[in-house]
XYZ file of C-alpha atoms in Angstrom:
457
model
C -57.767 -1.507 -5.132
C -55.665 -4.767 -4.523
C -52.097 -3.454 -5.290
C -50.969 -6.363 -7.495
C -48.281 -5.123 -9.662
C -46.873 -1.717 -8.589
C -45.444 -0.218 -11.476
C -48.641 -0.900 -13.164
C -50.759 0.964 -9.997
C -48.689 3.783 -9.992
C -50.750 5.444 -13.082
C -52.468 8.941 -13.487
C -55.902 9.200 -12.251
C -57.527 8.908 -15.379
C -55.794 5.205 -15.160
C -56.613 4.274 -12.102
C -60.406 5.364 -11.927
C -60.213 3.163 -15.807
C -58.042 0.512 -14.056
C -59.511 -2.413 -12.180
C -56.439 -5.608 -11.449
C -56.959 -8.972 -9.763
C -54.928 -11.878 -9.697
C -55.612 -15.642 -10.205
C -52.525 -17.862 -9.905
C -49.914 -15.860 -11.464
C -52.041 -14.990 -14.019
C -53.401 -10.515 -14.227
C -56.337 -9.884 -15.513
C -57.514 -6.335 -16.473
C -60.775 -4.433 -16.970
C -59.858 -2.798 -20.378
C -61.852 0.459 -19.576
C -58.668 2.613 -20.105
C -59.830 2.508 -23.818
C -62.610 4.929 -22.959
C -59.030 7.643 -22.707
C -56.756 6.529 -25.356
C -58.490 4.524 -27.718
C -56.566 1.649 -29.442
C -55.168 3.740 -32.006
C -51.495 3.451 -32.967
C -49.485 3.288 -30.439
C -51.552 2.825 -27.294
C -49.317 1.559 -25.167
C -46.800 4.064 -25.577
C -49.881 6.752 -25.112
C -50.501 4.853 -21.909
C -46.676 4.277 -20.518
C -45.880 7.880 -21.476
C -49.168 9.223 -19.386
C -47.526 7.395 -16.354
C -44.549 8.799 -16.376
C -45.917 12.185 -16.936
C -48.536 11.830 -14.206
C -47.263 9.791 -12.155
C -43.115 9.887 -12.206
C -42.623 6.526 -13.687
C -39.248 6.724 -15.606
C -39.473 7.086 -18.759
C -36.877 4.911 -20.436
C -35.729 4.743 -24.340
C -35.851 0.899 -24.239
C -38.883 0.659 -22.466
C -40.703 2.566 -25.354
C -38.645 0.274 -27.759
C -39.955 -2.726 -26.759
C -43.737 -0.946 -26.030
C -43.267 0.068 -29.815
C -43.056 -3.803 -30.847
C -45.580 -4.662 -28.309
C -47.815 -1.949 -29.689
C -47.500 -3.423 -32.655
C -48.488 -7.100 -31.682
C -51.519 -5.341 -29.842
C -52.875 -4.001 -32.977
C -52.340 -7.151 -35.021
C -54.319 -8.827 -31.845
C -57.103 -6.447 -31.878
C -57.783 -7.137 -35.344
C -57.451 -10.712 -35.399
C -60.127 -13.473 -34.526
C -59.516 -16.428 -32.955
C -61.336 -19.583 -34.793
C -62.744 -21.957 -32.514
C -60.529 -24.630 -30.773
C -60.500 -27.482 -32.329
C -60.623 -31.360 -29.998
C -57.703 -32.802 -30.466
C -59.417 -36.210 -29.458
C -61.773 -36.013 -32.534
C -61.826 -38.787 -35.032
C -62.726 -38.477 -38.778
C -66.538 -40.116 -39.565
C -66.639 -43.455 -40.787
C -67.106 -44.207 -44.198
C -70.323 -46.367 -44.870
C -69.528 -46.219 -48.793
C -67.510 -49.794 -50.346
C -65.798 -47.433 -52.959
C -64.484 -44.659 -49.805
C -63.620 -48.071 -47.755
C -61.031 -48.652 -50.164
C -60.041 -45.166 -51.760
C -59.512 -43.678 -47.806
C -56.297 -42.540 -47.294
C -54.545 -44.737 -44.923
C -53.658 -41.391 -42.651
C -56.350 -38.736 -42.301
C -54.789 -35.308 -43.647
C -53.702 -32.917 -40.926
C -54.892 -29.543 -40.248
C -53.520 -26.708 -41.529
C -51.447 -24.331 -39.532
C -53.562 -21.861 -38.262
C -52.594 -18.356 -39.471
C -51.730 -15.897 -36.206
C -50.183 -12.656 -35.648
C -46.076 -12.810 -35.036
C -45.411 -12.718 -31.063
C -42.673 -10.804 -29.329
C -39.280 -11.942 -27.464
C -38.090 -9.735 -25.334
C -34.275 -10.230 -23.687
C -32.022 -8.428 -21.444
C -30.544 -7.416 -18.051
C -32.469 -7.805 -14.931
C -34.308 -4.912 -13.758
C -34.595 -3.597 -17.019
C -38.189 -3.516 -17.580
C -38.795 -6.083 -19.398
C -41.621 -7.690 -17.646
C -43.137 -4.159 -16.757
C -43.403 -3.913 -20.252
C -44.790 -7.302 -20.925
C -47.504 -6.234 -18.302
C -48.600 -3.234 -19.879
C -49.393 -5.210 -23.007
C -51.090 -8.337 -21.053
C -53.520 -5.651 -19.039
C -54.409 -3.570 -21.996
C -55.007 -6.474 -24.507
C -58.751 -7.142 -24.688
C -60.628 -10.507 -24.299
C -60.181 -13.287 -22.441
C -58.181 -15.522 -24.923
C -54.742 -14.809 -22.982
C -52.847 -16.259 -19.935
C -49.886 -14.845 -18.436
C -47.323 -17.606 -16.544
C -44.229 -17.513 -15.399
C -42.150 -20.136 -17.803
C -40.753 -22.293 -15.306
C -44.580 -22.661 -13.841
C -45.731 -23.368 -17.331
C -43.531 -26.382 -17.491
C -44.198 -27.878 -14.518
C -48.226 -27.201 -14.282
C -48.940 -27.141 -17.688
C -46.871 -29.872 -19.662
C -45.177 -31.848 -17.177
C -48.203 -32.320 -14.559
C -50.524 -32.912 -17.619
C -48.396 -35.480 -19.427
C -48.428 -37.555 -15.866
C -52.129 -36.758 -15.831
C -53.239 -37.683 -19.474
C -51.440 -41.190 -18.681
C -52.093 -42.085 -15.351
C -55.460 -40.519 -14.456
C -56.777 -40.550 -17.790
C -55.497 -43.299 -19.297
C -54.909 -41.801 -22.756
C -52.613 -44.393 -24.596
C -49.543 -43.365 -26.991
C -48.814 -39.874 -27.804
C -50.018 -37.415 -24.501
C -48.825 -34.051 -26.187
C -52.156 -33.193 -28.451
C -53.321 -33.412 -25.282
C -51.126 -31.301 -23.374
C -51.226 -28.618 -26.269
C -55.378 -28.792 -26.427
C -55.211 -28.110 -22.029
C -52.956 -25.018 -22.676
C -54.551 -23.203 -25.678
C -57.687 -23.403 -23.242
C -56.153 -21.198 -20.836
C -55.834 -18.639 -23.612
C -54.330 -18.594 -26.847
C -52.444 -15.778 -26.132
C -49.065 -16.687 -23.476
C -46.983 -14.918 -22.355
C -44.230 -16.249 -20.994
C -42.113 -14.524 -17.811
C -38.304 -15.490 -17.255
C -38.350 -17.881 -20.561
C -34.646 -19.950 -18.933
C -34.509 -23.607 -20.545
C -32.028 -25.862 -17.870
C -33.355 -29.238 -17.880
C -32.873 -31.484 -20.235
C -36.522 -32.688 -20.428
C -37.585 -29.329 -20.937
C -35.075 -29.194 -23.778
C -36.295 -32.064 -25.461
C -40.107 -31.559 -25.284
C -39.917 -27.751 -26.775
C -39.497 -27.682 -30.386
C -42.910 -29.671 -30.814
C -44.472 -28.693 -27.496
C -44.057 -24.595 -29.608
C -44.340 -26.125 -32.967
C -48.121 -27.587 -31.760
C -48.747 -24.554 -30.057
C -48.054 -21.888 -32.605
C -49.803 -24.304 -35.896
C -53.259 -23.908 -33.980
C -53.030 -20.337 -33.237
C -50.956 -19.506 -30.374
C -48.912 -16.052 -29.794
C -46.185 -15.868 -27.832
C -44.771 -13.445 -25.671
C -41.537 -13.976 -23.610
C -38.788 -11.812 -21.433
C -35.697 -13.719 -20.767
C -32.525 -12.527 -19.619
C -30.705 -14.784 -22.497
C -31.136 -14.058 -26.255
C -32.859 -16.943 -28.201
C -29.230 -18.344 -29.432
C -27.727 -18.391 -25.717
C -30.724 -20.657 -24.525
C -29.385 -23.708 -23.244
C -26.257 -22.941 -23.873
C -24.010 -25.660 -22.542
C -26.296 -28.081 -22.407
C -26.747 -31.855 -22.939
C -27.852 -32.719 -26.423
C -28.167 -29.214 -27.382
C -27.740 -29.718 -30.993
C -31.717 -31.568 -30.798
C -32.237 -28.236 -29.144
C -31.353 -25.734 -31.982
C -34.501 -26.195 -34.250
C -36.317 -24.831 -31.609
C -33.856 -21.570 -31.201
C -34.399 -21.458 -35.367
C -38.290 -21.773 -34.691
C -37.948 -18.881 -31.795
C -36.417 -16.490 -34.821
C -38.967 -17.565 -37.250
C -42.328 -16.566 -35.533
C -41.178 -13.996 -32.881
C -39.792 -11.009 -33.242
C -36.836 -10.509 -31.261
C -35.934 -7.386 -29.753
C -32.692 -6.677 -27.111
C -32.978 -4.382 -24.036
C -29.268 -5.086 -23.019
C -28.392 -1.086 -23.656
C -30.461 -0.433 -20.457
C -28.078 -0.308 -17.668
C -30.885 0.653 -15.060
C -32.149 -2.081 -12.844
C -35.296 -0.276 -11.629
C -35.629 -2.714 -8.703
C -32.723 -0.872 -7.337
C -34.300 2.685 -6.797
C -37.226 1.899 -4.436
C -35.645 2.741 -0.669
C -35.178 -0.845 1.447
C -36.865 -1.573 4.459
C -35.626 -2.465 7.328
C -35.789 -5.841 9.428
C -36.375 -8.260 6.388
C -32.775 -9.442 5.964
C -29.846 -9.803 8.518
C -26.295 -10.083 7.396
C -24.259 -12.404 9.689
C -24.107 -14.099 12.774
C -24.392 -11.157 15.248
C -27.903 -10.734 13.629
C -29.530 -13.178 14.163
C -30.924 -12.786 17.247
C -32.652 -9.646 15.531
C -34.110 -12.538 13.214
C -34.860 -14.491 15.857
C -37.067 -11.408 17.719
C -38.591 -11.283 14.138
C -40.021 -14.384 13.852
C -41.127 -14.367 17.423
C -42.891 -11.264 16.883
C -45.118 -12.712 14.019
C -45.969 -15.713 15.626
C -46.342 -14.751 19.059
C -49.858 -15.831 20.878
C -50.134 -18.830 18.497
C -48.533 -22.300 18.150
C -45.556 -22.974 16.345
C -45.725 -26.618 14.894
C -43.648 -29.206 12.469
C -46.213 -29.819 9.664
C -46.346 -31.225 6.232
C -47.396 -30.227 2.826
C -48.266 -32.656 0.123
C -47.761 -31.871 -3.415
C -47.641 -34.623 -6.772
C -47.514 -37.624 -4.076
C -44.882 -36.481 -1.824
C -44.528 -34.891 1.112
C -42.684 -31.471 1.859
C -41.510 -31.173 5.310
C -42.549 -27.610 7.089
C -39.975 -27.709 10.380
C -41.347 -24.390 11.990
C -44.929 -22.926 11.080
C -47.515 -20.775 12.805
C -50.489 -22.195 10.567
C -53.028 -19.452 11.739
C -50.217 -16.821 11.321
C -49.526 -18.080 7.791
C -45.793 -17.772 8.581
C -43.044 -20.761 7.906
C -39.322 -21.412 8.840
C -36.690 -23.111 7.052
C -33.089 -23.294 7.559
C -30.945 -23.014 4.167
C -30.309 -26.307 4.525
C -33.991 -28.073 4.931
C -34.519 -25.785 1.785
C -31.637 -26.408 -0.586
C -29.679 -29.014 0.912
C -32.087 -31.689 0.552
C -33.818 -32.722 -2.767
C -36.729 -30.595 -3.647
C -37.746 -29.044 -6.700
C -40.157 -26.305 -8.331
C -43.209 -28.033 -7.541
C -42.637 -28.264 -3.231
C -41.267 -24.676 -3.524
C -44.582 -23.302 -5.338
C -46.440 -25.302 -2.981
C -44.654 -23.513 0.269
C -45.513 -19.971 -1.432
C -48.767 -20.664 -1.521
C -49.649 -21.548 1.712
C -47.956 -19.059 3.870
C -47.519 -16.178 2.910
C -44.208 -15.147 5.090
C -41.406 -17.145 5.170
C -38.359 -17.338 7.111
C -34.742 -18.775 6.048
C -31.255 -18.668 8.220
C -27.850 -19.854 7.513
C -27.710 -18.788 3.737
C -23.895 -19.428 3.286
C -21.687 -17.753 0.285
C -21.407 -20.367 -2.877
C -19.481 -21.427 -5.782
C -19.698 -23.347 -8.953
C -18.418 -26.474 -6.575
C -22.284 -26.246 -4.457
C -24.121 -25.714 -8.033
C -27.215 -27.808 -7.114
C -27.605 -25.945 -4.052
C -27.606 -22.584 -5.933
C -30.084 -23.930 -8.331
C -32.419 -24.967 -5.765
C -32.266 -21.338 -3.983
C -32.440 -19.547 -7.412
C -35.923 -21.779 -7.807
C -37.023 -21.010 -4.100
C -36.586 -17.116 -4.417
C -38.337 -17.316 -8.229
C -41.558 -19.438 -6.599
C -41.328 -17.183 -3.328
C -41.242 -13.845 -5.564
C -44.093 -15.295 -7.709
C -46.455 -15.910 -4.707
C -44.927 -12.185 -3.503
C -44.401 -13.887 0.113
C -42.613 -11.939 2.390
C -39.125 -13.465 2.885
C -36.985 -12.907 5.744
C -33.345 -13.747 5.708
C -30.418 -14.281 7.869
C -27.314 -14.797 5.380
C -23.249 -14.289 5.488
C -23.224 -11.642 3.226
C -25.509 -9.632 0.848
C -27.144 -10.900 -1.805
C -24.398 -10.148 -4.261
C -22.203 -12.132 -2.437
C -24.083 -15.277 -1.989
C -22.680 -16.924 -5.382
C -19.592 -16.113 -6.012
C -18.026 -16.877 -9.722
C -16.995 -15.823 -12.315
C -19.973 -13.260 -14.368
C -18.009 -13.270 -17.611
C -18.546 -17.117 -17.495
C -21.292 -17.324 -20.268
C -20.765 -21.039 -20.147
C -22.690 -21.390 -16.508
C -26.591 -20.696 -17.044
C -26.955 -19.912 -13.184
C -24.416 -16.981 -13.530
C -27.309 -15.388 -15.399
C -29.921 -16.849 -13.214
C -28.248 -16.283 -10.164
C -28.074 -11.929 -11.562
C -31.925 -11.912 -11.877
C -32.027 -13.847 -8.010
C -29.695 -11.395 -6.583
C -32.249 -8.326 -8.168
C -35.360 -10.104 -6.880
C -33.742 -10.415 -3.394
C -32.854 -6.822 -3.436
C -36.629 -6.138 -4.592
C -38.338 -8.468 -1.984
C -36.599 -6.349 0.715
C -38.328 -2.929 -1.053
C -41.013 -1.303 1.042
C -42.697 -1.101 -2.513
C -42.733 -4.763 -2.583
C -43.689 -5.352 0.950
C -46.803 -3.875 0.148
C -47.979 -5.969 -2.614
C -50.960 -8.351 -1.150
C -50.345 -11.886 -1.076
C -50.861 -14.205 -4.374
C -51.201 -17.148 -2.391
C -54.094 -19.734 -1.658
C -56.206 -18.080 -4.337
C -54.763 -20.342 -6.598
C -55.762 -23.462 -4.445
C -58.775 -24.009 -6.491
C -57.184 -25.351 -9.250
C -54.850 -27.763 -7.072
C -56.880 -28.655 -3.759
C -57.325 -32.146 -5.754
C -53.631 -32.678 -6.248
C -52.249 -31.716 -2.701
C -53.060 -32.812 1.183
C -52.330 -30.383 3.653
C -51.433 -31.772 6.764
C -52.540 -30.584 8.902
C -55.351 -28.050 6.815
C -53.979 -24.970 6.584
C -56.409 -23.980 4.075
C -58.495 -23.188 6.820
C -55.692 -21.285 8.967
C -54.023 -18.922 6.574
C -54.405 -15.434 7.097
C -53.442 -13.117 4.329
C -51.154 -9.979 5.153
């Protein structure tokens, strides 16, 4: 059984012999044969959560079961409802061949009604909390196909942003791209749920009231976790007033429920392994022996990636060991974004940064890019080895009570991930990488091919 989420493995064995997971760029996919044992009566994925714990010594926590409860009740709205059939956004209204309709047509044709949906679910609070566990639970029971599962920052860049560029450049559609955009990601599922829902960039800002408003009028339901409650989105923003209709939209078709009374980060409890990150100078030569280790009897080259048009440097990679090196600078020094960092996770699936210094507020845009790297790195589950000045609650240093500062929040969840990555429980989860080179293999040049080269761990 490919050990794709952990929590989710770690079931009774009625579970697992009902439980089949595999995973197709980001997205989990579940055969729904646990039915055959609970049913999807009331409360199923409470039934299913508390059979874990009971079976299998998953914790059982009173927010957890909260936020199931909702959940539970989105499922069985879900299970009753029926999709109608997508509708083209590129189709036209016939002709009229009758004089008297020629000149009694309305001069705009009418626009569809809002399609009626079940009410989705956000979820918000601390890191570790289980809020994505949860999310999870309800993703892999839910039956059908009509559902994708995406990490929100991932969303935005392959599924709006990549097919805005697309629709104009490659397709040539003329004037207004997002009907579009909207048709490309109900076709994925209608059905999203959204992990780590963060809004930071002003383009992002600007495109979601009507990107959400599109989605939800032909059927979509939404799930999200965030570590922000729907008013603190974008808080401090530019132009955040155009910003709050969408915040009022949030509050009128999800239900929003808290998890902040959780003080547990269960990412914390699973024992660390050892040799996966050095603290300080005297260190690194333990890196070093590392790095030698995994890429000893094959060549170590500089290579290049090639994502949207551009090219992402690689300065150290074993391309039949699947293993890269960076130094903090090459990774967050220099300009990159989202899309080179999802591109290095999934073609190697260990990767190596030294040199992580401590930073403030005053080296923001080099915290933003490392909070980004570790996000794209954790979504690919590479292995990451580090070599940094302090632990990872040192690395940014501010002020936490500054609820002005996005990345204070961001940079919590990035310190928990770090602190996860180095888990022998998450060293064990198989590789999401190059699976999800299907979809992209037209967009991106390897140079040289390491599709061919990379071995999974």
């Amino acid at each position: 059984m490919a050990t794709i989420h952990r929590l989710l493995l770690r079931q009774s064995p009625y579970l697992v012999a009902a439980t089949r997971y595999q995973q197709k760029g980001g997205i989990y996919q579940h055969a729904h044969l646990s039915r055959r044992f609970f049913g999807t009566k009331k409360g199923h994925l409470q039934l299913v959560y508390k059979e874990m714990a009971k079976k299998e010594g998953i914790h059982e926590d009173e927010h957890q079961l909260e936020a199931l409860k909702e959940l539970d009740r989105l499922y069985q709205d879900l299970e009753k409802h029926t999709h109608p059939p997508l509708q083209n956004e590129t189709a036209q209204p016939e002709e009229s061949s009758s004089l008297w309709d020629m000149f009694t047509l309305k001069s705009e044709p009418e626009l569809p009604k809002p399609i009626s949906a079940p009410k989705g679910v956000y979820i918000h609070g601390g890191v570790g909390s289980g809020k994505t566990f949860c999310m999870n639970l309800f993703y892999s029971e839910l039956s059908g196909t009509d559902k994708q599962q995406v990490h929100f920052h991932k969303f935005m860049l392959r599924d709006v942003h990549q097919q805005m560029h697309e629709a104009k450049r490659i397709e040539g559609v003329v004037g207004d791209v997002m009907p579009r955009v909207v048709q490309r990601v109900l076709e994925r599922g209608r059905v999203i749920c959204f992990d780590e829902f963060q809004v930071t960039d002003v383009a992002d800002a600007m495109l979601l009231k009507r990107l959400f408003t599109s989605l939800i009028e032909q059927g979509a339901v939404i799930v999200a976790t965030s570590n922000r409650p729907p008013q603190d989105l974008y808080l401090g923003g530019v132009q955040r007033d155009r910003f709050l209709p969408f915040i009022d939209l949030l509050g009128e078709r999800l239900n929003v429920l808290s998890m902040w009374d959780s003080d547990t980060d269960y990412r914390l409890i699973d024992k660390k392994a050892k040799g996966v990150y050095f603290v300080g100078k005297e260190r690194k030569k333990e890196f070093e022996a590392v790095f030698h280790s995994l890429t000893k009897d094959s060549s170590v080259v500089s290579t290049n990636l090639s994502t949207q048009g551009r090219l992402v440097p690689i300065p150290r990679a074993s391309l039949s060991k699947g293993v890269a090196r960076f130094s903090f600078e090459d990774l967050c020094k220099k300009a990159l974004g989202a899309a080179d960092y999802l591109v290095i996770g999934q073609h190697f699936h260990t990767v190596f940064v030294d040199n992580i210094p401590t930073m403030n507020r005053d080296q923001i845009n080099w915290i933003r890019r490392f909070i980004l790297f570790v996000d794209s790195m954790y979504e690919s589950h590479v292995k990451l080895v580090i070599q940094a000045k302090t632990e990872p609650d040192g690395i940014f240093t501010v002020d936490l009570e500054d609820e002005s500062c996005d990345e204070v929040f961001a940079f919590d969840r990035t310190r928990s991930r770090l602190e996860e990555m180095r888990s022998q429980q998450y060293l064990k989860k198989r590789w999401a990488g190059a699976g999800d080179m299907s979809e992209t293999k037209s967009k991106m040049r390897v140079e040289p091919s390491l599709s061919e080269n990379v071995v999974g761990s």
